[in-house]
JSON list of C-alpha atoms in Angstrom, two decimals:
[
{"chain": "A", "resi": 802, "resn": "THR", "atom": "CA", "xyz": [13.76, -3.06, -4.07]},
{"chain": "A", "resi": 803, "resn": "GLU", "atom": "CA", "xyz": [15.55, -3.78, -0.79]},
{"chain": "A", "resi": 804, "resn": "SER", "atom": "CA", "xyz": [14.08, -7.27, -0.67]},
{"chain": "A", "resi": 805, "resn": "ARG", "atom": "CA", "xyz": [15.23, -8.08, -4.18]},
{"chain": "A", "resi": 806, "resn": "ALA", "atom": "CA", "xyz": [18.70, -6.78, -3.38]},
{"chain": "A", "resi": 807, "resn": "GLY", "atom": "CA", "xyz": [18.85, -8.70, -0.11]},
{"chain": "A", "resi": 808, "resn": "LYS", "atom": "CA", "xyz": [19.48, -5.47, 1.83]},
{"chain": "A", "resi": 809, "resn": "HIS", "atom": "CA", "xyz": [17.10, -4.67, 4.66]},
{"chain": "A", "resi": 810, "resn": "THR", "atom": "CA", "xyz": [17.40, -1.30, 6.40]},
{"chain": "A", "resi": 811, "resn": "ALA", "atom": "CA", "xyz": [13.85, -0.53, 7.53]},
{"chain": "A", "resi": 812, "resn": "ASP", "atom": "CA", "xyz": [12.27, -2.10, 10.60]},
{"chain": "A", "resi": 813, "resn": "ILE", "atom": "CA", "xyz": [8.73, -0.78, 10.08]},
{"chain": "A", "resi": 814, "resn": "VAL", "atom": "CA", "xyz": [6.74, 0.04, 6.97]},
{"chain": "A", "resi": 815, "resn": "ARG", "atom": "CA", "xyz": [4.08, 2.75, 7.25]},
{"chain": "A", "resi": 816, "resn": "THR", "atom": "CA", "xyz": [2.02, 3.53, 4.17]},
{"chain": "A", "resi": 817, "resn": "THR", "atom": "CA", "xyz": [-1.52, 3.61, 2.79]},
{"chain": "A", "resi": 818, "resn": "ASP", "atom": "CA", "xyz": [-3.70, 0.56, 3.29]},
{"chain": "A", "resi": 819, "resn": "TRP", "atom": "CA", "xyz": [-3.64, -0.66, -0.32]},
{"chain": "A", "resi": 820, "resn": "TYR", "atom": "CA", "xyz": [0.15, -0.43, -0.57]},
{"chain": "A", "resi": 821, "resn": "ILE", "atom": "CA", "xyz": [0.82, -2.24, 2.70]},
{"chain": "A", "resi": 822, "resn": "ASP", "atom": "CA", "xyz": [-1.60, -4.97, 1.62]},
{"chain": "A", "resi": 823, "resn": "ILE", "atom": "CA", "xyz": [0.61, -5.55, -1.43]},
{"chain": "A", "resi": 824, "resn": "PHE", "atom": "CA", "xyz": [3.62, -5.87, 0.90]},
{"chain": "A", "resi": 825, "resn": "LYS", "atom": "CA", "xyz": [1.69, -8.51, 2.84]},
{"chain": "A", "resi": 826, "resn": "LYS", "atom": "CA", "xyz": [0.74, -10.46, -0.28]},
{"chain": "A", "resi": 827, "resn": "LYS", "atom": "CA", "xyz": [4.36, -10.44, -1.44]},
{"chain": "A", "resi": 828, "resn": "GLY", "atom": "CA", "xyz": [5.42, -11.97, 1.87]},
{"chain": "A", "resi": 829, "resn": "LEU", "atom": "CA", "xyz": [7.42, -8.94, 3.01]},
{"chain": "A", "resi": 830, "resn": "LEU", "atom": "CA", "xyz": [5.80, -8.42, 6.44]},
{"chain": "A", "resi": 831, "resn": "LEU", "atom": "CA", "xyz": [6.29, -10.16, 9.78]},
{"chain": "A", "resi": 832, "resn": "LYS", "atom": "CA", "xyz": [3.14, -11.47, 11.43]},
{"chain": "A", "resi": 833, "resn": "TYR", "atom": "CA", "xyz": [2.74, -9.67, 14.77]},
{"chain": "A", "resi": 834, "resn": "GLU", "atom": "CA", "xyz": [-0.38, -8.79, 16.73]},
{"chain": "A", "resi": 835, "resn": "PRO", "atom": "CA", "xyz": [0.39, -6.07, 19.29]},
{"chain": "A", "resi": 836, "resn": "PRO", "atom": "CA", "xyz": [-1.61, -6.31, 22.55]},
{"chain": "A", "resi": 837, "resn": "GLU", "atom": "CA", "xyz": [-3.12, -2.87, 21.83]},
{"chain": "A", "resi": 838, "resn": "ARG", "atom": "CA", "xyz": [-4.45, -4.10, 18.50]},
{"chain": "A", "resi": 839, "resn": "LYS", "atom": "CA", "xyz": [-7.68, -5.14, 20.21]},
{"chain": "A", "resi": 840, "resn": "ASN", "atom": "CA", "xyz": [-8.60, -1.45, 20.48]},
{"chain": "A", "resi": 841, "resn": "ILE", "atom": "CA", "xyz": [-8.58, -0.99, 16.70]},
{"chain": "A", "resi": 842, "resn": "PRO", "atom": "CA", "xyz": [-11.81, -1.76, 14.77]},
{"chain": "A", "resi": 843, "resn": "ASP", "atom": "CA", "xyz": [-11.72, -4.95, 12.71]},
{"chain": "A", "resi": 844, "resn": "GLU", "atom": "CA", "xyz": [-12.15, -3.15, 9.40]},
{"chain": "A", "resi": 845, "resn": "MET", "atom": "CA", "xyz": [-8.94, -1.19, 10.11]},
{"chain": "A", "resi": 846, "resn": "LYS", "atom": "CA", "xyz": [-6.56, -4.15, 10.49]},
{"chain": "A", "resi": 847, "resn": "ASP", "atom": "CA", "xyz": [-5.87, -7.20, 8.40]},
{"chain": "A", "resi": 848, "resn": "ARG", "atom": "CA", "xyz": [-7.39, -10.37, 9.79]},
{"chain": "A", "resi": 849, "resn": "ASP", "atom": "CA", "xyz": [-4.12, -12.32, 9.53]},
{"chain": "A", "resi": 850, "resn": "GLY", "atom": "CA", "xyz": [-2.17, -10.02, 11.87]},
{"chain": "A", "resi": 851, "resn": "PHE", "atom": "CA", "xyz": [0.41, -8.54, 9.47]},
{"chain": "A", "resi": 852, "resn": "TYR", "atom": "CA", "xyz": [-0.53, -4.85, 9.65]},
{"chain": "A", "resi": 853, "resn": "THR", "atom": "CA", "xyz": [-2.70, -2.46, 11.65]},
{"chain": "A", "resi": 854, "resn": "SER", "atom": "CA", "xyz": [-4.03, 0.97, 10.72]},
{"chain": "A", "resi": 855, "resn": "LEU", "atom": "CA", "xyz": [-2.70, 3.91, 12.70]},
{"chain": "A", "resi": 856, "resn": "TYR", "atom": "CA", "xyz": [-4.83, 6.84, 11.55]},
{"chain": "A", "resi": 857, "resn": "LEU", "atom": "CA", "xyz": [-7.48, 7.76, 9.01]},
{"chain": "A", "resi": 858, "resn": "ALA", "atom": "CA", "xyz": [-7.42, 9.83, 5.86]},
{"chain": "A", "resi": 859, "resn": "VAL", "atom": "CA", "xyz": [-10.95, 11.28, 5.80]},
{"chain": "A", "resi": 860, "resn": "HIS", "atom": "CA", "xyz": [-12.20, 12.21, 2.32]},
{"chain": "A", "resi": 861, "resn": "VAL", "atom": "CA", "xyz": [-14.52, 15.23, 2.25]},
{"chain": "A", "resi": 862, "resn": "PRO", "atom": "CA", "xyz": [-15.79, 17.94, -0.11]},
{"chain": "A", "resi": 863, "resn": "ALA", "atom": "CA", "xyz": [-14.62, 21.44, 0.84]},
{"chain": "A", "resi": 864, "resn": "TYR", "atom": "CA", "xyz": [-15.88, 24.87, -0.11]},
{"chain": "A", "resi": 865, "resn": "ASN", "atom": "CA", "xyz": [-15.06, 28.58, -0.02]},
{"chain": "A", "resi": 866, "resn": "THR", "atom": "CA", "xyz": [-17.04, 30.13, 2.83]},
{"chain": "A", "resi": 867, "resn": "ARG", "atom": "CA", "xyz": [-17.07, 33.59, 1.23]},
{"chain": "A", "resi": 868, "resn": "GLN", "atom": "CA", "xyz": [-18.70, 32.29, -1.92]},
{"chain": "A", "resi": 869, "resn": "LEU", "atom": "CA", "xyz": [-21.11, 29.76, -0.44]},
{"chain": "A", "resi": 870, "resn": "SER", "atom": "CA", "xyz": [-23.26, 29.67, 2.68]},
{"chain": "A", "resi": 871, "resn": "LYS", "atom": "CA", "xyz": [-24.14, 26.43, 4.44]},
{"chain": "A", "resi": 872, "resn": "SER", "atom": "CA", "xyz": [-27.68, 26.62, 3.07]},
{"chain": "A", "resi": 873, "resn": "ASP", "atom": "CA", "xyz": [-26.27, 26.53, -0.48]},
{"chain": "A", "resi": 874, "resn": "LEU", "atom": "CA", "xyz": [-24.25, 23.35, 0.00]},
{"chain": "A", "resi": 875, "resn": "PRO", "atom": "CA", "xyz": [-24.90, 19.87, -1.40]},
{"chain": "A", "resi": 876, "resn": "ARG", "atom": "CA", "xyz": [-26.59, 17.60, 1.14]},
{"chain": "A", "resi": 877, "resn": "SER", "atom": "CA", "xyz": [-25.61, 14.36, -0.59]},
{"chain": "A", "resi": 878, "resn": "TYR", "atom": "CA", "xyz": [-23.17, 13.11, -3.21]},
{"chain": "A", "resi": 879, "resn": "ASP", "atom": "CA", "xyz": [-25.99, 13.07, -5.75]},
{"chain": "A", "resi": 880, "resn": "ASP", "atom": "CA", "xyz": [-26.54, 16.80, -5.17]},
{"chain": "A", "resi": 881, "resn": "LEU", "atom": "CA", "xyz": [-23.19, 17.39, -6.91]},
{"chain": "A", "resi": 882, "resn": "LEU", "atom": "CA", "xyz": [-25.04, 16.55, -10.13]},
{"chain": "A", "resi": 883, "resn": "ASP", "atom": "CA", "xyz": [-27.33, 19.58, -9.78]},
{"chain": "A", "resi": 884, "resn": "PRO", "atom": "CA", "xyz": [-26.92, 21.83, -12.87]},
{"chain": "A", "resi": 885, "resn": "LYS", "atom": "CA", "xyz": [-26.13, 24.79, -10.61]},
{"chain": "A", "resi": 886, "resn": "TRP", "atom": "CA", "xyz": [-22.72, 23.26, -9.87]},
{"chain": "A", "resi": 887, "resn": "LYS", "atom": "CA", "xyz": [-21.67, 22.95, -13.50]},
{"chain": "A", "resi": 888, "resn": "GLY", "atom": "CA", "xyz": [-18.26, 24.55, -13.96]},
{"chain": "A", "resi": 889, "resn": "ARG", "atom": "CA", "xyz": [-17.91, 25.15, -10.22]},
{"chain": "A", "resi": 890, "resn": "LEU", "atom": "CA", "xyz": [-16.38, 21.86, -9.06]},
{"chain": "A", "resi": 891, "resn": "GLY", "atom": "CA", "xyz": [-12.76, 20.75, -8.73]},
{"chain": "A", "resi": 892, "resn": "LEU", "atom": "CA", "xyz": [-11.19, 17.32, -8.28]},
{"chain": "A", "resi": 893, "resn": "GLU", "atom": "CA", "xyz": [-7.66, 15.97, -7.99]},
{"chain": "A", "resi": 894, "resn": "ASP", "atom": "CA", "xyz": [-6.62, 14.19, -11.18]},
{"chain": "A", "resi": 895, "resn": "ALA", "atom": "CA", "xyz": [-5.63, 11.14, -9.11]},
{"chain": "A", "resi": 896, "resn": "ALA", "atom": "CA", "xyz": [-8.64, 10.91, -6.77]},
{"chain": "A", "resi": 897, "resn": "TYR", "atom": "CA", "xyz": [-8.71, 7.14, -7.17]},
{"chain": "A", "resi": 898, "resn": "VAL", "atom": "CA", "xyz": [-9.69, 6.17, -3.60]},
{"chain": "A", "resi": 899, "resn": "TRP", "atom": "CA", "xyz": [-12.73, 8.45, -3.63]},
{"chain": "A", "resi": 900, "resn": "PHE", "atom": "CA", "xyz": [-13.57, 7.28, -7.17]},
{"chain": "A", "resi": 901, "resn": "VAL", "atom": "CA", "xyz": [-13.34, 3.56, -6.39]},
{"chain": "A", "resi": 902, "resn": "ASN", "atom": "CA", "xyz": [-15.28, 3.75, -3.14]},
{"chain": "A", "resi": 903, "resn": "MET", "atom": "CA", "xyz": [-18.07, 5.84, -4.63]},
{"chain": "A", "resi": 904, "resn": "ILE", "atom": "CA", "xyz": [-18.48, 3.20, -7.33]},
{"chain": "A", "resi": 905, "resn": "LYS", "atom": "CA", "xyz": [-18.45, 0.41, -4.72]},
{"chain": "A", "resi": 906, "resn": "MET", "atom": "CA", "xyz": [-21.03, 2.16, -2.54]},
{"chain": "A", "resi": 907, "resn": "LYS", "atom": "CA", "xyz": [-23.41, 2.75, -5.42]},
{"chain": "A", "resi": 908, "resn": "GLY", "atom": "CA", "xyz": [-22.79, -0.53, -7.20]},
{"chain": "A", "resi": 909, "resn": "VAL", "atom": "CA", "xyz": [-20.72, -0.74, -10.37]},
{"chain": "A", "resi": 910, "resn": "LYS", "atom": "CA", "xyz": [-23.40, 0.13, -12.93]},
{"chain": "A", "resi": 911, "resn": "GLN", "atom": "CA", "xyz": [-24.92, 3.03, -10.99]},
{"chain": "A", "resi": 912, "resn": "GLY", "atom": "CA", "xyz": [-21.52, 4.17, -9.74]},
{"chain": "A", "resi": 913, "resn": "VAL", "atom": "CA", "xyz": [-20.00, 4.43, -13.21]},
{"chain": "A", "resi": 914, "resn": "GLU", "atom": "CA", "xyz": [-23.10, 6.25, -14.45]},
{"chain": "A", "resi": 915, "resn": "PHE", "atom": "CA", "xyz": [-22.80, 8.69, -11.52]},
{"chain": "A", "resi": 916, "resn": "MET", "atom": "CA", "xyz": [-19.18, 9.39, -12.50]},
{"chain": "A", "resi": 917, "resn": "ARG", "atom": "CA", "xyz": [-20.08, 9.96, -16.15]},
{"chain": "A", "resi": 918, "resn": "ARG", "atom": "CA", "xyz": [-22.79, 12.44, -15.14]},
{"chain": "A", "resi": 919, "resn": "LEU", "atom": "CA", "xyz": [-20.39, 14.13, -12.74]},
{"chain": "A", "resi": 920, "resn": "ALA", "atom": "CA", "xyz": [-17.78, 14.49, -15.49]},
{"chain": "A", "resi": 921, "resn": "ARG", "atom": "CA", "xyz": [-20.39, 16.32, -17.59]},
{"chain": "A", "resi": 922, "resn": "GLN", "atom": "CA", "xyz": [-20.43, 18.98, -14.86]},
{"chain": "A", "resi": 923, "resn": "ASP", "atom": "CA", "xyz": [-17.16, 20.32, -16.37]},
{"chain": "A", "resi": 924, "resn": "VAL", "atom": "CA", "xyz": [-15.15, 19.30, -13.32]},
{"chain": "A", "resi": 925, "resn": "SER", "atom": "CA", "xyz": [-11.78, 21.07, -13.15]},
{"chain": "A", "resi": 926, "resn": "LEU", "atom": "CA", "xyz": [-9.03, 18.46, -12.65]},
{"chain": "A", "resi": 927, "resn": "ARG", "atom": "CA", "xyz": [-5.95, 19.61, -10.73]},
{"chain": "A", "resi": 928, "resn": "ALA", "atom": "CA", "xyz": [-2.61, 17.96, -10.04]},
{"chain": "A", "resi": 929, "resn": "SER", "atom": "CA", "xyz": [-2.73, 17.69, -6.24]},
{"chain": "A", "resi": 930, "resn": "THR", "atom": "CA", "xyz": [-5.00, 18.09, -3.22]},
{"chain": "A", "resi": 931, "resn": "THR", "atom": "CA", "xyz": [-2.68, 20.82, -1.91]},
{"chain": "A", "resi": 932, "resn": "LEU", "atom": "CA", "xyz": [-3.14, 22.86, -5.08]},
{"chain": "A", "resi": 933, "resn": "LEU", "atom": "CA", "xyz": [-6.86, 22.23, -5.03]},
{"chain": "A", "resi": 934, "resn": "THR", "atom": "CA", "xyz": [-7.10, 23.32, -1.38]},
{"chain": "A", "resi": 935, "resn": "ASN", "atom": "CA", "xyz": [-5.32, 26.57, -2.22]},
{"chain": "A", "resi": 936, "resn": "LEU", "atom": "CA", "xyz": [-7.53, 27.22, -5.26]},
{"chain": "A", "resi": 937, "resn": "VAL", "atom": "CA", "xyz": [-10.70, 26.78, -3.22]},
{"chain": "A", "resi": 938, "resn": "ALA", "atom": "CA", "xyz": [-9.32, 29.04, -0.48]},
{"chain": "A", "resi": 939, "resn": "ALA", "atom": "CA", "xyz": [-8.47, 31.65, -3.14]},
{"chain": "A", "resi": 940, "resn": "GLY", "atom": "CA", "xyz": [-12.00, 31.49, -4.56]},
{"chain": "A", "resi": 941, "resn": "GLU", "atom": "CA", "xyz": [-11.00, 30.17, -7.99]},
{"chain": "A", "resi": 942, "resn": "ILE", "atom": "CA", "xyz": [-13.02, 26.96, -7.47]},
{"chain": "A", "resi": 943, "resn": "PRO", "atom": "CA", "xyz": [-16.08, 27.13, -5.15]},
{"chain": "A", "resi": 944, "resn": "ILE", "atom": "CA", "xyz": [-16.14, 23.40, -4.24]},
{"chain": "A", "resi": 945, "resn": "ALA", "atom": "CA", "xyz": [-13.48, 20.69, -4.24]},
{"chain": "A", "resi": 946, "resn": "ILE", "atom": "CA", "xyz": [-15.15, 17.29, -4.39]},
{"chain": "A", "resi": 947, "resn": "ASP", "atom": "CA", "xyz": [-12.44, 15.33, -2.57]},
{"chain": "A", "resi": 948, "resn": "LEU", "atom": "CA", "xyz": [-9.95, 16.75, -0.08]},
{"chain": "A", "resi": 949, "resn": "TYR", "atom": "CA", "xyz": [-8.63, 15.52, 3.27]},
{"chain": "A", "resi": 950, "resn": "ALA", "atom": "CA", "xyz": [-10.47, 16.85, 6.32]},
{"chain": "A", "resi": 951, "resn": "ASP", "atom": "CA", "xyz": [-7.29, 17.33, 8.39]},
{"chain": "A", "resi": 952, "resn": "ASP", "atom": "CA", "xyz": [-5.66, 19.38, 5.60]},
{"chain": "A", "resi": 953, "resn": "VAL", "atom": "CA", "xyz": [-8.75, 21.57, 5.32]},
{"chain": "A", "resi": 954, "resn": "GLU", "atom": "CA", "xyz": [-8.77, 22.04, 9.11]},
{"chain": "A", "resi": 955, "resn": "ARG", "atom": "CA", "xyz": [-5.14, 23.19, 9.09]},
{"chain": "A", "resi": 956, "resn": "THR", "atom": "CA", "xyz": [-5.78, 25.63, 6.26]},
{"chain": "A", "resi": 957, "resn": "LYS", "atom": "CA", "xyz": [-8.93, 26.92, 7.97]},
{"chain": "A", "resi": 958, "resn": "LYS", "atom": "CA", "xyz": [-7.07, 27.50, 11.25]},
{"chain": "A", "resi": 959, "resn": "ALA", "atom": "CA", "xyz": [-4.50, 29.53, 9.32]},
{"chain": "A", "resi": 960, "resn": "GLY", "atom": "CA", "xyz": [-7.30, 31.96, 8.45]},
{"chain": "A", "resi": 961, "resn": "ALA", "atom": "CA", "xyz": [-8.37, 30.77, 4.99]},
{"chain": "A", "resi": 962, "resn": "PRO", "atom": "CA", "xyz": [-12.08, 31.06, 4.06]},
{"chain": "A", "resi": 963, "resn": "LEU", "atom": "CA", "xyz": [-12.41, 27.33, 3.82]},
{"chain": "A", "resi": 964, "resn": "ASP", "atom": "CA", "xyz": [-14.55, 24.62, 5.41]},
{"chain": "A", "resi": 965, "resn": "TRP", "atom": "CA", "xyz": [-15.70, 21.10, 4.64]},
{"chain": "A", "resi": 966, "resn": "MET", "atom": "CA", "xyz": [-18.94, 19.16, 4.69]},
{"chain": "A", "resi": 967, "resn": "ALA", "atom": "CA", "xyz": [-19.62, 15.67, 6.00]},
{"chain": "A", "resi": 968, "resn": "LEU", "atom": "CA", "xyz": [-21.67, 13.82, 3.40]},
{"chain": "A", "resi": 969, "resn": "ASP", "atom": "CA", "xyz": [-23.06, 10.44, 4.40]},
{"chain": "A", "resi": 970, "resn": "PRO", "atom": "CA", "xyz": [-21.17, 8.19, 4.56]},
{"chain": "A", "resi": 971, "resn": "LEU", "atom": "CA", "xyz": [-17.69, 9.61, 5.08]},
{"chain": "A", "resi": 972, "resn": "ILE", "atom": "CA", "xyz": [-15.20, 7.80, 2.85]},
{"chain": "A", "resi": 973, "resn": "VAL", "atom": "CA", "xyz": [-11.95, 6.99, 4.62]},
{"chain": "A", "resi": 974, "resn": "HIS", "atom": "CA", "xyz": [-8.80, 5.10, 3.83]},
{"chain": "A", "resi": 975, "resn": "THR", "atom": "CA", "xyz": [-6.21, 4.26, 6.45]},
{"chain": "A", "resi": 976, "resn": "ILE", "atom": "CA", "xyz": [-2.49, 4.70, 6.99]},
{"chain": "A", "resi": 977, "resn": "ALA", "atom": "CA", "xyz": [-1.17, 1.41, 8.34]},
{"chain": "A", "resi": 978, "resn": "GLY", "atom": "CA", "xyz": [1.99, 0.07, 9.92]},
{"chain": "A", "resi": 979, "resn": "GLY", "atom": "CA", "xyz": [3.63, -3.34, 9.71]},
{"chain": "A", "resi": 980, "resn": "ILE", "atom": "CA", "xyz": [7.00, -4.87, 10.53]},
{"chain": "A", "resi": 981, "resn": "ASN", "atom": "CA", "xyz": [9.51, -5.79, 7.84]},
{"chain": "A", "resi": 982, "resn": "LYS", "atom": "CA", "xyz": [9.85, -9.58, 7.71]},
{"chain": "A", "resi": 983, "resn": "ASN", "atom": "CA", "xyz": [13.61, -9.08, 7.57]},
{"chain": "A", "resi": 984, "resn": "ALA", "atom": "CA", "xyz": [13.75, -6.21, 10.07]},
{"chain": "A", "resi": 985, "resn": "PRO", "atom": "CA", "xyz": [17.28, -5.59, 11.40]},
{"chain": "A", "resi": 986, "resn": "HIS", "atom": "CA", "xyz": [15.78, -4.92, 14.86]},
{"chain": "A", "resi": 987, "resn": "PRO", "atom": "CA", "xyz": [12.58, -7.01, 15.07]},
{"chain": "A", "resi": 988, "resn": "ASN", "atom": "CA", "xyz": [12.14, -6.76, 18.85]},
{"chain": "A", "resi": 989, "resn": "ALA", "atom": "CA", "xyz": [12.53, -2.99, 18.83]},
{"chain": "A", "resi": 990, "resn": "ALA", "atom": "CA", "xyz": [10.08, -2.87, 15.92]},
{"chain": "A", "resi": 991, "resn": "LYS", "atom": "CA", "xyz": [7.51, -4.81, 17.96]},
{"chain": "A", "resi": 992, "resn": "LEU", "atom": "CA", "xyz": [7.91, -2.42, 20.89]},
{"chain": "A", "resi": 993, "resn": "PHE", "atom": "CA", "xyz": [7.50, 0.55, 18.61]},
{"chain": "A", "resi": 994, "resn": "MET", "atom": "CA", "xyz": [4.33, -0.88, 17.04]},
{"chain": "A", "resi": 995, "resn": "ASP", "atom": "CA", "xyz": [3.03, -1.47, 20.58]},
{"chain": "A", "resi": 996, "resn": "PHE", "atom": "CA", "xyz": [3.65, 2.21, 21.31]},
{"chain": "A", "resi": 997, "resn": "LEU", "atom": "CA", "xyz": [2.07, 3.52, 18.09]},
{"chain": "A", "resi": 998, "resn": "LEU", "atom": "CA", "xyz": [-1.18, 1.72, 18.92]},
{"chain": "A", "resi": 999, "resn": "SER", "atom": "CA", "xyz": [-1.21, 2.64, 22.62]},
{"chain": "A", "resi": 1000, "resn": "GLU", "atom": "CA", "xyz": [-3.33, 5.54, 23.80]},
{"chain": "A", "resi": 1001, "resn": "GLU", "atom": "CA", "xyz": [-0.17, 7.62, 24.30]},
{"chain": "A", "resi": 1002, "resn": "GLY", "atom": "CA", "xyz": [1.05, 6.91, 20.78]},
{"chain": "A", "resi": 1003, "resn": "GLN", "atom": "CA", "xyz": [-2.34, 7.53, 19.23]},
{"chain": "A", "resi": 1004, "resn": "ARG", "atom": "CA", "xyz": [-2.60, 10.87, 21.01]},
{"chain": "A", "resi": 1005, "resn": "ILE", "atom": "CA", "xyz": [0.58, 11.96, 19.27]},
{"chain": "A", "resi": 1006, "resn": "TYR", "atom": "CA", "xyz": [-1.23, 11.50, 15.96]},
{"chain": "A", "resi": 1007, "resn": "LEU", "atom": "CA", "xyz": [-4.14, 13.42, 17.48]},
{"chain": "A", "resi": 1008, "resn": "SER", "atom": "CA", "xyz": [-1.81, 16.29, 18.39]},
{"chain": "A", "resi": 1009, "resn": "GLU", "atom": "CA", "xyz": [-0.81, 16.46, 14.71]},
{"chain": "A", "resi": 1010, "resn": "ASN", "atom": "CA", "xyz": [-4.47, 16.95, 13.75]},
{"chain": "A", "resi": 1011, "resn": "ARG", "atom": "CA", "xyz": [-4.89, 13.35, 12.57]},
{"chain": "A", "resi": 1012, "resn": "GLN", "atom": "CA", "xyz": [-7.85, 11.09, 13.31]},
{"chain": "A", "resi": 1013, "resn": "PRO", "atom": "CA", "xyz": [-6.40, 8.02, 15.10]},
{"chain": "A", "resi": 1014, "resn": "THR", "atom": "CA", "xyz": [-7.89, 4.58, 14.57]},
{"chain": "A", "resi": 1015, "resn": "ARG", "atom": "CA", "xyz": [-7.96, 3.66, 18.27]},
{"chain": "A", "resi": 1016, "resn": "ARG", "atom": "CA", "xyz": [-11.43, 3.66, 19.82]},
{"chain": "A", "resi": 1017, "resn": "GLY", "atom": "CA", "xyz": [-11.99, 6.58, 22.17]},
{"chain": "A", "resi": 1018, "resn": "VAL", "atom": "CA", "xyz": [-9.30, 8.84, 20.69]},
{"chain": "A", "resi": 1019, "resn": "THR", "atom": "CA", "xyz": [-11.21, 11.28, 18.50]},
{"chain": "A", "resi": 1020, "resn": "ALA", "atom": "CA", "xyz": [-10.17, 14.46, 16.73]},
{"chain": "A", "resi": 1021, "resn": "PRO", "atom": "CA", "xyz": [-12.33, 17.47, 17.69]},
{"chain": "A", "resi": 1022, "resn": "TRP", "atom": "CA", "xyz": [-13.26, 18.00, 14.05]},
{"chain": "A", "resi": 1023, "resn": "MET", "atom": "CA", "xyz": [-14.51, 14.43, 13.48]},
{"chain": "A", "resi": 1024, "resn": "PRO", "atom": "CA", "xyz": [-18.33, 14.34, 13.33]},
{"chain": "A", "resi": 1025, "resn": "LYS", "atom": "CA", "xyz": [-19.86, 12.34, 16.17]},
{"chain": "A", "resi": 1026, "resn": "ASN", "atom": "CA", "xyz": [-21.82, 9.20, 15.29]},
{"chain": "A", "resi": 1027, "resn": "SER", "atom": "CA", "xyz": [-20.96, 9.63, 11.62]},
{"chain": "A", "resi": 1028, "resn": "ASN", "atom": "CA", "xyz": [-21.30, 6.72, 9.24]},
{"chain": "A", "resi": 1029, "resn": "ILE", "atom": "CA", "xyz": [-17.99, 5.84, 7.62]},
{"chain": "A", "resi": 1030, "resn": "HIS", "atom": "CA", "xyz": [-17.13, 3.72, 4.63]},
{"chain": "A", "resi": 1031, "resn": "VAL", "atom": "CA", "xyz": [-13.65, 2.23, 5.05]},
{"chain": "A", "resi": 1032, "resn": "ASN", "atom": "CA", "xyz": [-11.62, 1.57, 1.92]},
{"chain": "A", "resi": 1033, "resn": "ASP", "atom": "CA", "xyz": [-10.92, -2.09, 1.18]},
{"chain": "A", "resi": 1034, "resn": "PRO", "atom": "CA", "xyz": [-7.15, -2.53, 0.67]},
{"chain": "A", "resi": 1035, "resn": "ASP", "atom": "CA", "xyz": [-7.78, -4.97, -2.16]},
{"chain": "A", "resi": 1036, "resn": "ILE", "atom": "CA", "xyz": [-7.95, -2.03, -4.56]},
{"chain": "A", "resi": 1037, "resn": "GLY", "atom": "CA", "xyz": [-4.14, -2.21, -4.73]},
{"chain": "A", "resi": 1038, "resn": "GLU", "atom": "CA", "xyz": [-4.27, -5.17, -7.12]},
{"chain": "A", "resi": 1039, "resn": "LYS", "atom": "CA", "xyz": [-6.72, -3.41, -9.43]},
{"chain": "A", "resi": 1040, "resn": "VAL", "atom": "CA", "xyz": [-5.58, 0.20, -9.18]},
{"chain": "A", "resi": 1041, "resn": "GLY", "atom": "CA", "xyz": [-4.34, 0.23, -12.78]},
{"chain": "A", "resi": 1042, "resn": "ASP", "atom": "CA", "xyz": [-7.82, -0.67, -14.02]},
{"chain": "A", "resi": 1043, "resn": "TYR", "atom": "CA", "xyz": [-9.39, 2.05, -11.87]},
{"chain": "A", "resi": 1044, "resn": "GLN", "atom": "CA", "xyz": [-6.88, 4.62, -13.11]},
{"chain": "A", "resi": 1045, "resn": "LYS", "atom": "CA", "xyz": [-7.78, 3.82, -16.72]},
{"chain": "A", "resi": 1046, "resn": "LEU", "atom": "CA", "xyz": [-11.50, 4.07, -15.98]},
{"chain": "A", "resi": 1047, "resn": "PHE", "atom": "CA", "xyz": [-11.03, 7.38, -14.17]},
{"chain": "A", "resi": 1048, "resn": "ALA", "atom": "CA", "xyz": [-9.06, 8.80, -17.11]},
{"chain": "A", "resi": 1049, "resn": "GLU", "atom": "CA", "xyz": [-11.58, 7.51, -19.64]},
{"chain": "A", "resi": 1050, "resn": "ILE", "atom": "CA", "xyz": [-14.53, 9.08, -17.84]},
{"chain": "A", "resi": 1051, "resn": "PHE", "atom": "CA", "xyz": [-13.04, 12.45, -16.97]},
{"chain": "A", "resi": 1052, "resn": "ALA", "atom": "CA", "xyz": [-10.97, 12.84, -20.15]},
{"chain": "A", "resi": 1053, "resn": "LYS", "atom": "CA", "xyz": [-14.09, 12.35, -22.25]},
{"chain": "A", "resi": 1054, "resn": "LYS", "atom": "CA", "xyz": [-16.28, 14.73, -20.29]}
]
């Protein structure tokens, strides 16, 4: 909107990976490769140097620890299809990143079939991950299929009977930063991006219970040597199609 109006107030854009990739494709970002960018894995930055991921959103199933013991839990995504979980699963009604990446990991045909079988488990769709977290903590829904690990950790530390499980691989999307092509203060923006990717800057995200993208800066709750599947930002161009497919599958359960 600012670009169309010719008014530029923001120096830096920080948003989810698929949104910032749209900014890049529309020519709204300044190419800049901070020196600290070398410490960020390749799959967490665009190859052309327009944006770099700052921290991860780690997608995990979570459960009520008073209702379920660790021995009861699913050991894989396919275990969610076990008949014993029918009517006991919850999912955000806009869980598109989890949905898309599950389909990509399994392959389109098998992935869509998995989702159709999952929908037949009478999955309870809820309007937000915050609501879903609270419902699992309250015992109304034993398992939420897709929540954010850092949110679950915060709720757990507050005393809620809640925990999460690391299924293989962990699905993650990233929160990325880039500089406005028409930034009012481009040099200051470059310095700030340098700082956000430095070890000091990344440890600020760590102090807020986030999982930074910089190598060697790891949240205590992040499983060691875990396999991760990083979301491809190209889903931004096709998100409307994925939304329709999601609605078709889970609305017709």
